[in-house]
Tab-separated table of C-alpha atoms and ligand atoms in Angstrom:
chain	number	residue	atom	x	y	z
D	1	UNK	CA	105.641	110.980	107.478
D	2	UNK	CA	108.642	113.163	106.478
D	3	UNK	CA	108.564	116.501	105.718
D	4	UNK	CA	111.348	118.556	104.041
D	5	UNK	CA	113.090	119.830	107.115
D	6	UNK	CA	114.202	115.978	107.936
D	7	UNK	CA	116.112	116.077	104.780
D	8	UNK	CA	118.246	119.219	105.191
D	9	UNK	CA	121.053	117.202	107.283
D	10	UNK	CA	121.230	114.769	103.866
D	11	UNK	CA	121.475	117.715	100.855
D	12	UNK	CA	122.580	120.922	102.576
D	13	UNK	CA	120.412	124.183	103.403
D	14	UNK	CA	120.813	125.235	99.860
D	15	UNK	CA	118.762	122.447	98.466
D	16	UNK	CA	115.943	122.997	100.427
D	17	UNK	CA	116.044	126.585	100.400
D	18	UNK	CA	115.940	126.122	96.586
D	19	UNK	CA	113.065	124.443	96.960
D	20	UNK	CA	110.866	126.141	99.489
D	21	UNK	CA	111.992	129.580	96.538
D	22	UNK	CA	110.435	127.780	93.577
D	23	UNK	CA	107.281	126.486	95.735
D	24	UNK	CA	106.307	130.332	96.478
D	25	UNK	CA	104.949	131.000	93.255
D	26	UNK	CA	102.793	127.957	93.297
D	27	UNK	CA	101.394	127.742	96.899
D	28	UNK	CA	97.802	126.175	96.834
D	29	UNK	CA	98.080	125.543	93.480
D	30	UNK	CA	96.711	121.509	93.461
D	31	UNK	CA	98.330	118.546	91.681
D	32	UNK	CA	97.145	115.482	90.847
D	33	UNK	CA	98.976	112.175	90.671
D	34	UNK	CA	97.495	109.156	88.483
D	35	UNK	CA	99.199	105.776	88.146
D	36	UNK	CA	97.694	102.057	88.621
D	37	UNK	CA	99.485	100.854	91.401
D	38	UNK	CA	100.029	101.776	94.704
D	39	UNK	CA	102.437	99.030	95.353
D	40	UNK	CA	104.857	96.930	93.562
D	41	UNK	CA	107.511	98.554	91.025
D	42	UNK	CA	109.231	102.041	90.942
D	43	UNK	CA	106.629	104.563	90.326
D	44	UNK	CA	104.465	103.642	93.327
D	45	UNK	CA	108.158	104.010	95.286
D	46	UNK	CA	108.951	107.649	94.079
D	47	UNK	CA	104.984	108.647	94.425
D	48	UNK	CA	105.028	107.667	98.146
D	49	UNK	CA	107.720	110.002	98.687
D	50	UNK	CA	107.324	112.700	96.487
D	51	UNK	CA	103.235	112.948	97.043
D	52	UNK	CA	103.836	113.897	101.068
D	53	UNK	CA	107.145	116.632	100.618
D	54	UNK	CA	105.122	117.995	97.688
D	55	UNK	CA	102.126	118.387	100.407
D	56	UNK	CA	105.401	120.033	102.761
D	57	UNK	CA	106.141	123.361	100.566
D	58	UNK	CA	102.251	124.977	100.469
D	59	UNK	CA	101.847	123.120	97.002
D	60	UNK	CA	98.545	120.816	97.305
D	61	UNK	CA	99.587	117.407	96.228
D	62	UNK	CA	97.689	114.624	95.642
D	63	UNK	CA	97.419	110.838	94.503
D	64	UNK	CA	94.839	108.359	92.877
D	65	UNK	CA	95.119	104.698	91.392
D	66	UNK	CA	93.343	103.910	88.358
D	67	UNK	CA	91.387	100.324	89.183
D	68	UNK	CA	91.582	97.818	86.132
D	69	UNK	CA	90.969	94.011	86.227
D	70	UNK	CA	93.105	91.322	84.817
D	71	UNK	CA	92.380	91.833	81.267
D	72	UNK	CA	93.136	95.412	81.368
D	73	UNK	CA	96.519	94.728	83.122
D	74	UNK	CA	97.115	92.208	80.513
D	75	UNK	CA	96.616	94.310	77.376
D	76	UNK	CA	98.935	97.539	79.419
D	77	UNK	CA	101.730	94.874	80.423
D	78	UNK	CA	101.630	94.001	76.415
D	79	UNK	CA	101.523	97.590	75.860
D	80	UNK	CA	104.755	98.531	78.122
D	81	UNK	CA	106.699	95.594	76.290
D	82	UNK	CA	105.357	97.219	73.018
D	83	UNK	CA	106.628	100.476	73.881
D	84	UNK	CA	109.939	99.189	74.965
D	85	UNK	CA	109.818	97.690	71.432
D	86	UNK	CA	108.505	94.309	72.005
D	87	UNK	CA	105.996	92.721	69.226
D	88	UNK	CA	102.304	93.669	69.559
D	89	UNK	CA	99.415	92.570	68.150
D	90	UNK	CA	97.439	95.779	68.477
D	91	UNK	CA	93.683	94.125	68.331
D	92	UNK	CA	90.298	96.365	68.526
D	93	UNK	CA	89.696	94.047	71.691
D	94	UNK	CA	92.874	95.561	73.482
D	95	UNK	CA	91.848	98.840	72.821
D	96	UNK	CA	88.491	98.661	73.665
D	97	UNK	CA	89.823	96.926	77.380
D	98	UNK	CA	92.224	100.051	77.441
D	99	UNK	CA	90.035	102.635	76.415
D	100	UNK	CA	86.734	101.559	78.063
D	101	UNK	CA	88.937	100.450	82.159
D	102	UNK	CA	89.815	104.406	81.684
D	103	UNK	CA	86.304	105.348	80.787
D	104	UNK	CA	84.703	104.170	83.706
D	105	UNK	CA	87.422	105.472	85.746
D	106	UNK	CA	86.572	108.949	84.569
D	107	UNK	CA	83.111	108.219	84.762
D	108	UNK	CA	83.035	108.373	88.622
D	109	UNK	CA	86.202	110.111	89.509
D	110	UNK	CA	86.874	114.071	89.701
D	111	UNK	CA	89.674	116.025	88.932
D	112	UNK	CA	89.015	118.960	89.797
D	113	UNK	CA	92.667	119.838	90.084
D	114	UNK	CA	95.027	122.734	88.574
D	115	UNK	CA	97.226	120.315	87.015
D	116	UNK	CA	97.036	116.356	86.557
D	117	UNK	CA	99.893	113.959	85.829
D	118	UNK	CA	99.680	110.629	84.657
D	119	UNK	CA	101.938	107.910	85.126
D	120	UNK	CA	102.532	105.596	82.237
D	121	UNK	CA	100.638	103.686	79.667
D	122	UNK	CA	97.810	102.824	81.834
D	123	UNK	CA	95.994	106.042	83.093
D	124	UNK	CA	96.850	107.437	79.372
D	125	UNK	CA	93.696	107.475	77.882
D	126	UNK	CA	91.728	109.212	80.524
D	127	UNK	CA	92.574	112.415	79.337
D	128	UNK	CA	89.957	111.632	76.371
D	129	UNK	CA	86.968	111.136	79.132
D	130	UNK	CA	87.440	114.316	81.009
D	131	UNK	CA	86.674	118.053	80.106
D	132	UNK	CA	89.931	119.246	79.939
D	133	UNK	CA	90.125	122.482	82.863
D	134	UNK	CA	93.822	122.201	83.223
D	135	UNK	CA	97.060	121.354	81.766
D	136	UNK	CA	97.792	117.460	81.978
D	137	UNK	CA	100.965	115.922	81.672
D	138	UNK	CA	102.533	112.709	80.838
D	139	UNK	CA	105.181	110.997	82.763
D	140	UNK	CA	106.577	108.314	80.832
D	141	UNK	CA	108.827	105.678	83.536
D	142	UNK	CA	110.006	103.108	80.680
D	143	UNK	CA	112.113	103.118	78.022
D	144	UNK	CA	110.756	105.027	74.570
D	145	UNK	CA	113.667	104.729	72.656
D	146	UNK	CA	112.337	102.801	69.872
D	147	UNK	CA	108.312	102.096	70.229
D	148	UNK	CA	106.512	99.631	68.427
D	149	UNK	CA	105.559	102.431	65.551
D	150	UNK	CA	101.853	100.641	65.419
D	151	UNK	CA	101.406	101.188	69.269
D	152	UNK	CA	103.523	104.473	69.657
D	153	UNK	CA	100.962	105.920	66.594
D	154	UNK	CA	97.872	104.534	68.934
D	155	UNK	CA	98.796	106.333	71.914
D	156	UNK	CA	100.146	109.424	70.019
D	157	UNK	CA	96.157	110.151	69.445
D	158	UNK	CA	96.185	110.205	73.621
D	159	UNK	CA	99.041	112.296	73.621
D	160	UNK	CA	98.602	115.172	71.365
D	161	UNK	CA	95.675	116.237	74.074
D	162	UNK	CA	98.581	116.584	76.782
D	163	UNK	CA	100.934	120.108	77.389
D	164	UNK	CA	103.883	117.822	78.146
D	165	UNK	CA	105.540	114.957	78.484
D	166	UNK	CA	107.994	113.649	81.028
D	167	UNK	CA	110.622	110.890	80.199
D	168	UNK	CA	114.046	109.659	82.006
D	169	UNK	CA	116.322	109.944	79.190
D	170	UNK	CA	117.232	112.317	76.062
D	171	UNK	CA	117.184	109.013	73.668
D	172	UNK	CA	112.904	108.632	75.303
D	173	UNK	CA	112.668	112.344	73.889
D	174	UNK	CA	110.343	112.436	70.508
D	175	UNK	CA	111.028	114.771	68.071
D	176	UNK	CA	107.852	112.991	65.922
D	177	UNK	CA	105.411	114.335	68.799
D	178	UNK	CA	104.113	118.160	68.662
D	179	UNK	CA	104.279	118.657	72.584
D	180	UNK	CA	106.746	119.888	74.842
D	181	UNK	CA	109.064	117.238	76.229
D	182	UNK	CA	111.269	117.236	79.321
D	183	UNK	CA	113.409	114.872	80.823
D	184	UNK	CA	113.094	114.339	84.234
D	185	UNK	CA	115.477	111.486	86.381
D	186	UNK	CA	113.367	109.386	89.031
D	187	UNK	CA	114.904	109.677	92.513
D	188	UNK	CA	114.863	107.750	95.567
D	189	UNK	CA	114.102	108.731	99.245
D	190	UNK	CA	116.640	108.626	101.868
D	191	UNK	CA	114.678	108.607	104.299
D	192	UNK	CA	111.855	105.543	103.436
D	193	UNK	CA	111.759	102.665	104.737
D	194	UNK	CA	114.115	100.985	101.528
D	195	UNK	CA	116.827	103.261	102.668
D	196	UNK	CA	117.151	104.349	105.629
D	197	UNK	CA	120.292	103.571	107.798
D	198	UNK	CA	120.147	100.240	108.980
D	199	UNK	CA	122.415	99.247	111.920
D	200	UNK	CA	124.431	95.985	111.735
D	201	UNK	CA	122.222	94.020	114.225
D	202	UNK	CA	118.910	95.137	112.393
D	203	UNK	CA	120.187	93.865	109.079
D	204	UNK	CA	121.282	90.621	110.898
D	205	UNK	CA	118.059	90.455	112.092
D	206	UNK	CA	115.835	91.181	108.767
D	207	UNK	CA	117.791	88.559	106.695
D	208	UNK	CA	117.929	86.146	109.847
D	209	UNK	CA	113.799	86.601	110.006
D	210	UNK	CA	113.896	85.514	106.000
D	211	UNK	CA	115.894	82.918	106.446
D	212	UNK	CA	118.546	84.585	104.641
D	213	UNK	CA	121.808	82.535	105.190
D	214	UNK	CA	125.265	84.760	105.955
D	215	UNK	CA	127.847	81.957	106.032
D	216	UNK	CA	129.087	82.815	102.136
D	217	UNK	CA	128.505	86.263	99.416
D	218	UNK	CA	125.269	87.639	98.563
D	219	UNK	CA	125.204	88.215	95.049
D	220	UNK	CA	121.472	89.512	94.551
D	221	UNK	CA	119.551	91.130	91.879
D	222	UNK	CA	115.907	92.850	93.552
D	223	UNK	CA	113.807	93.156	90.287
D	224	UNK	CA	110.016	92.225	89.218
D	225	UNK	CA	109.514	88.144	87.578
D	226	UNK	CA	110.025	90.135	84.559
D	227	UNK	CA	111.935	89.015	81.218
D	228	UNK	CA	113.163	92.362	80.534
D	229	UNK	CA	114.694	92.286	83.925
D	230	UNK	CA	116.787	89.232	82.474
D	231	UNK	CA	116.916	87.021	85.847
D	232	UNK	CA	117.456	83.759	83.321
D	233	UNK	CA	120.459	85.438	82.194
D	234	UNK	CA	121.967	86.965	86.322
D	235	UNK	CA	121.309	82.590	86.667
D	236	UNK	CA	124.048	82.363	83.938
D	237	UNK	CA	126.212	85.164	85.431
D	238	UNK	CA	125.922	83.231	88.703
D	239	UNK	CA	126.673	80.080	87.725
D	240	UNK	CA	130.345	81.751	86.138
D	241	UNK	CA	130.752	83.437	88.964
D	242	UNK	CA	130.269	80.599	91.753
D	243	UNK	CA	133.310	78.340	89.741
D	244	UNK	CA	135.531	80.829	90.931
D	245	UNK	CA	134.466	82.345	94.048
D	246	UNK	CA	131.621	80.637	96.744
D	247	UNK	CA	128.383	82.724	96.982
D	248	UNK	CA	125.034	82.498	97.371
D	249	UNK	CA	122.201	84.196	94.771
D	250	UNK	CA	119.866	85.841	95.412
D	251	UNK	CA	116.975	86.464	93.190
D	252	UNK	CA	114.367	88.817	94.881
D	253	UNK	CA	110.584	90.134	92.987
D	254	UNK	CA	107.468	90.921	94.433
D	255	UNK	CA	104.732	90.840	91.908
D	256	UNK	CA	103.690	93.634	91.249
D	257	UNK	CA	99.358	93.621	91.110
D	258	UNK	CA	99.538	96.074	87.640
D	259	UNK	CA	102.276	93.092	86.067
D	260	UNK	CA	100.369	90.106	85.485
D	261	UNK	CA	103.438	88.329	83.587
D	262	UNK	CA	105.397	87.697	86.871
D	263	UNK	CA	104.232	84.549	87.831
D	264	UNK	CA	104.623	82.904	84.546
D	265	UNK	CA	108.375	84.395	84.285
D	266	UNK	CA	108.914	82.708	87.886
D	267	UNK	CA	107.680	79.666	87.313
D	268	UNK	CA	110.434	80.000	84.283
D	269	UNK	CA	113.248	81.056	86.442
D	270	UNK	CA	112.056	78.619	89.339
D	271	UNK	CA	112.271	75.457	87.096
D	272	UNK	CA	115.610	76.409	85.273
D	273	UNK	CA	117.363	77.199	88.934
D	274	UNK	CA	115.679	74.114	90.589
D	275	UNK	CA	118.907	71.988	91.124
D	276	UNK	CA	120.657	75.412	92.576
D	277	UNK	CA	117.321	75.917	94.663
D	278	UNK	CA	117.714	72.938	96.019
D	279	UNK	CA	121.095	73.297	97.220
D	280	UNK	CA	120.675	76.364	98.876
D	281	UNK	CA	123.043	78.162	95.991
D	282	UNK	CA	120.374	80.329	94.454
D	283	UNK	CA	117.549	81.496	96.983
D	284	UNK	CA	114.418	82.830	94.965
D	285	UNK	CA	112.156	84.912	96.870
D	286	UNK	CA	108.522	85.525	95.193
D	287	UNK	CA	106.333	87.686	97.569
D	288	UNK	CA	106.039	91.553	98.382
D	289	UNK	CA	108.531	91.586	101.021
D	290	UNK	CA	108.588	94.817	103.385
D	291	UNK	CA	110.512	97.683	102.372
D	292	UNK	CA	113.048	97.092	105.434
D	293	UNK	CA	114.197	93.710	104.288
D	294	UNK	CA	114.878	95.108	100.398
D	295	UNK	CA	116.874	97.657	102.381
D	296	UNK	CA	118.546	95.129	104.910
D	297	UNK	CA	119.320	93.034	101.523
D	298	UNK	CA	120.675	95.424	99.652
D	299	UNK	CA	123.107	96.242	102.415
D	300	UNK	CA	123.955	92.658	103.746
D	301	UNK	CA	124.433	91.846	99.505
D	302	UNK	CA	128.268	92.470	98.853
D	303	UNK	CA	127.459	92.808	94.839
D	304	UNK	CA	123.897	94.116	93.561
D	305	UNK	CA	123.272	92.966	90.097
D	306	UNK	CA	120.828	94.842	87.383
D	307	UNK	CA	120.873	93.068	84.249
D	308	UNK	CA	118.140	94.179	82.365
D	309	UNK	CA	117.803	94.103	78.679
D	310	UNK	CA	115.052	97.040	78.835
D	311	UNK	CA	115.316	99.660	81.959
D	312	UNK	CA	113.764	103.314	81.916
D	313	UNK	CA	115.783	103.970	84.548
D	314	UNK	CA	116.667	101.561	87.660
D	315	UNK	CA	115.734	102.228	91.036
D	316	UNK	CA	117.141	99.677	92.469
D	317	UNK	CA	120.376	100.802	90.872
D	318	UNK	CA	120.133	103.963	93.001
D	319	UNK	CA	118.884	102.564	96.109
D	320	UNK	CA	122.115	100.231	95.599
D	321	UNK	CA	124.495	102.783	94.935
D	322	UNK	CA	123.176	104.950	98.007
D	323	UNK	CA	124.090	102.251	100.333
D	324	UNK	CA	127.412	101.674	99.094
D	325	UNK	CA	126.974	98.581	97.710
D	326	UNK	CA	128.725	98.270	94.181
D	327	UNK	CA	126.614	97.523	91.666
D	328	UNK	CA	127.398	95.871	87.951
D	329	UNK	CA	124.403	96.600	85.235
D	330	UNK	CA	123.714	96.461	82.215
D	331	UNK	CA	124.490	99.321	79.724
D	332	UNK	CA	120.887	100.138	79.013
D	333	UNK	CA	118.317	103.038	78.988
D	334	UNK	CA	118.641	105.290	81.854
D	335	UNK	CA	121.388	102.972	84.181
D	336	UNK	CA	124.476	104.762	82.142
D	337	UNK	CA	123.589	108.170	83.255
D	338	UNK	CA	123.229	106.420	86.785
D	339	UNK	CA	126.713	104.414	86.895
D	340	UNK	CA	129.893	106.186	85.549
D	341	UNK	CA	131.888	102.490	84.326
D	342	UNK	CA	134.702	101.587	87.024
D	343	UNK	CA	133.779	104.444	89.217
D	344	UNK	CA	129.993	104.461	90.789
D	345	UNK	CA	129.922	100.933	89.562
D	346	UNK	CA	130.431	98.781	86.565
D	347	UNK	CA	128.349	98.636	83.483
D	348	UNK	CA	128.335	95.692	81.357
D	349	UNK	CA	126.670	94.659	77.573
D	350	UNK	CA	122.911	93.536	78.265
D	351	UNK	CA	123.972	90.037	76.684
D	352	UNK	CA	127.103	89.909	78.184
D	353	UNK	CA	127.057	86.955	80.597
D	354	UNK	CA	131.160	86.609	80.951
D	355	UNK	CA	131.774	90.182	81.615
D	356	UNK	CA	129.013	90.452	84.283
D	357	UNK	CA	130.542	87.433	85.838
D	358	UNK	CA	134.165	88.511	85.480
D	359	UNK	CA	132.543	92.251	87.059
D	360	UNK	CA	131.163	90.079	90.066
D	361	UNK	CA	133.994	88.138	90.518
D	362	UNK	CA	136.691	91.358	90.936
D	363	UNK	CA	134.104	92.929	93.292
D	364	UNK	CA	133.588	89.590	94.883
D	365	UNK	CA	137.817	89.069	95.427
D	366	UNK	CA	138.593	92.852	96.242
D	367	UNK	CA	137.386	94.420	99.635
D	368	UNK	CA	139.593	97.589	98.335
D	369	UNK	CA	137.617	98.332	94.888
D	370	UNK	CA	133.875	97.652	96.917
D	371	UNK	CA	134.448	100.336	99.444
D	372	UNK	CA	135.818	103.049	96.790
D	373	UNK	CA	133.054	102.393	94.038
D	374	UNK	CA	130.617	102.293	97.072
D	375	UNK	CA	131.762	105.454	98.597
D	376	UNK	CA	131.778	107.555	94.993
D	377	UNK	CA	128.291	105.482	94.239
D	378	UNK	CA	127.221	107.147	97.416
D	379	UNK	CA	127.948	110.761	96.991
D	380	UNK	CA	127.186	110.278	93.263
D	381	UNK	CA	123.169	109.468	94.340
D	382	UNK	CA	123.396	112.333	96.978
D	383	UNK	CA	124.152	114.878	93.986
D	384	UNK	CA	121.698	113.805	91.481
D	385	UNK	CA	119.406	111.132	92.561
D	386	UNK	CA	117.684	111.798	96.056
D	387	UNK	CA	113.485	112.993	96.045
D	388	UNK	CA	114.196	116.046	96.994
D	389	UNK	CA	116.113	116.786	93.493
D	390	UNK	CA	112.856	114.787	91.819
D	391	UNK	CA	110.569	117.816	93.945
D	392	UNK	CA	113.077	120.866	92.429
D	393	UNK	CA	112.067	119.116	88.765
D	394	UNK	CA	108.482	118.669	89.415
D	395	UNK	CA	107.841	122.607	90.681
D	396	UNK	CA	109.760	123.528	88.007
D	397	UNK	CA	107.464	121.987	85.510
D	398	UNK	CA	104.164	122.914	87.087
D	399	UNK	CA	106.051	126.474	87.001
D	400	UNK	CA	106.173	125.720	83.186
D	401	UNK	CA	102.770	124.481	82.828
D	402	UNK	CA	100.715	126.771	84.904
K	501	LIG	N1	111.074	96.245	94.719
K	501	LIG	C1	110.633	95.782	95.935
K	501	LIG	N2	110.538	94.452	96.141
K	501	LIG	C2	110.883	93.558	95.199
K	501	LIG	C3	111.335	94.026	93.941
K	501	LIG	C4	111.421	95.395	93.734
K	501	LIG	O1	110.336	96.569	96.833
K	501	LIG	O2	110.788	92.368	95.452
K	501	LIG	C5	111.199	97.695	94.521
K	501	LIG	C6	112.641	98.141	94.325
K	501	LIG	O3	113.309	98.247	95.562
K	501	LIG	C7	112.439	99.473	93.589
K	501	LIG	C8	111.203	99.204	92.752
K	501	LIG	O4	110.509	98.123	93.357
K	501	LIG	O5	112.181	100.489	94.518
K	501	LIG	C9	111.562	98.821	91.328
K	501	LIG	O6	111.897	99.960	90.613
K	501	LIG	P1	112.812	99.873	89.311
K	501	LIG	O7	112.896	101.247	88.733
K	501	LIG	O8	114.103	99.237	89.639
K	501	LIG	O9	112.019	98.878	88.349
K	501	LIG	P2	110.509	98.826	87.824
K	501	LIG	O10	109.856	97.738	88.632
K	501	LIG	O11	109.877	100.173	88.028
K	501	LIG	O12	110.648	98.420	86.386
């Protein structure tokens, strides 16, 4: 487990002096951290980190996973795609799943805490089953830019019982709800597992042990089965890019336990990239795989790809872009305040098939352009997007709070 002093060598004494200032008005002051996953998408990643350097200034810090069965993941994956403005039919049988998963949550659990945050849609409602003792937040991962207004007007009835909430971009901020709002950027550790320095022979070895062939490109894309996370349309992209240069794809999502559309989106992607499958041209990988492969792919990849339609903010961009590895995503929710265009990367139209490929294909044909818009993706993720930044937010908001 890290603690703060392993990261000094990464941001500079200042950061962490900054840091260890702001925690002295809060020591022993005790924060809890609700979400419904431990595993399996990018808020489990940041709480790993953040939960144990938290612990590492004197502030108490700690995490708990709301349970829920199928049904209940069901009706909050249809709720996420609502709020990222999907369709919803907004039934009295999904709310009573919702509302009744968090009941019984709060029915056993205590939070006897100074200050509670809850991570997305799912632990929402359990602010209604507990005596309130303390000021609760909200941190909102996905994209609120434009709600389904049925759905958004639900939850607001949550939300008005909250002191703030937390969102990744100004265009999630909502000027229709009466409590503060903050934005707040996710972050990525350095130091984990996904990114720690790899040396050459380790990567070798990780993609060699996944039976990861080196012979030709890596053009990969590390996202959740998810349709927001467009992999039909990275198959398109692909299939541009390979009649002008000879790579491989790679297409890489664990399923995620709280995401119960995965399976059904990779049985979609599966069948319409079964002839490339077969060939070895497009190599799908459907399983949790261990932090240190992700890590050893995103390094051995010579492009990363992010073409989502929807994205609250990427963390895959970032853990990309810290490794030097160029990236080319789409222009979408939080990735443009990650990726300045032509210099941390390239950012491209969410339906924009051609100009992805034609992106891929000058990274793919320049060894030049790679190393510069990896090197200024690097230092650009050092500035603003490492969990020790994410740490400096949160104590500033419990500052705010308590
Ligand atoms: N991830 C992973 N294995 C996979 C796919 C994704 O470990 O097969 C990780 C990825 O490295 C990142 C997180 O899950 O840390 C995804 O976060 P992101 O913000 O990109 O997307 P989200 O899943 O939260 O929508």
């Amino acid at each position: 487990m890290h603690c703060l002093e392993d990261y000094r060598s990464i941001v500079g004494d200042d950061v962490i002096a900054g840091i260890h200032a702001k925690a002295r008005g809060l020591l022993g002051r005790r924060v809890l951290h609700i979400n419904s996953t431990y595993q399996g998408g990018g808020v489990a990643e940041m709480l790993s980190s953040l939960v144990p350097i938290t612990n590492d200034t004197g502030v108490d810090a700690d995490w708990r996973i709301l349970f829920g069965n199928t049904d209940f993941f069901q009706v909050t994956k249809k709720f996420h795609n609502a709020l990222q403005g999907g369709p919803i039919d907004l039934t009295r049988r999904k709310k009573e799943h919702y509302e009744q998963t968090n009941q019984a949550f709060a029915s056993w659990a205590q939070l006897d805490r100074d200050v509670v945050i809850v991570h997305d849609p799912q632990p929402l409602p359990l602010i209604r089953y507990f005596k309130k003792r303390q000021p609760w937040i909200w941190r909102c991962h996905i994209d609120l830019s434009a709600p389904n207004p049925a759905l958004w007007d639900y939850l607001k009835g949550f939300l008005l019982r909250y002191d703030m909430m937390l969102v990744s971009h100004p265009d999630y901020l909502h000027p229709d709800l009466p409590v503060p709002q903050r934005i707040v950027h996710p972050a990525i550790d350095p130091l984990s597992a996904k990114n720690i320095e790899l040396r050459p022979a380790e990567i070798d070895r990780l993609l060699a042990k996944q039976r990861i062939p080196r012979d030709k490109p890596l053009v990969t894309q590390i996202s959740r089965f998810d349709p927001w996370k467009d992999p039909l349309g990275v198959i398109e992209a692909f299939k541009l890019v390979r009649k002008e240069v000879d790579c491989r794809l790679v297409l890489c999502g664990s399923m995620a336990s709280d995401d119960p559309e995965g399976l059904v989106v990779y049985e979609e992607v599966a069948k319409k990239a079964r002839r490339l499958v077969e060939s070895g041209d497009i190599i799908l990988i459907a399983q949790d795989s261990p932090s240190a492969f992700i890590n050893a792919l995103q390094r051995a990849s010579t492009v990363i790809v992010q073409k989502s339609t929807r994205e609250g903010f990427g963390l895959t961009v970032a853990e990309a872009m810290w490794k030097g590895t160029p990236v080319v995503a789409s222009r979408v929710g939080g990735i443009p305040l990650q990726i300045t265009d032509g210099e941390t990367g390239f950012l491209v139209e969410p339906r924009g098939i051609e100009t992805t490929a034609e992106r891929i294909i000058a990274l793919l044909r320049d060894d030049g352009l790679r190393a510069n818009i990896g090197e200024q993706a690097r230092e650009a993720v050092r500035g603003k997007f490492l969990t020790t930044r994410l740490l400096d937010d949160y104590l500033d908001v419990l500052a705010t709070v308590l």
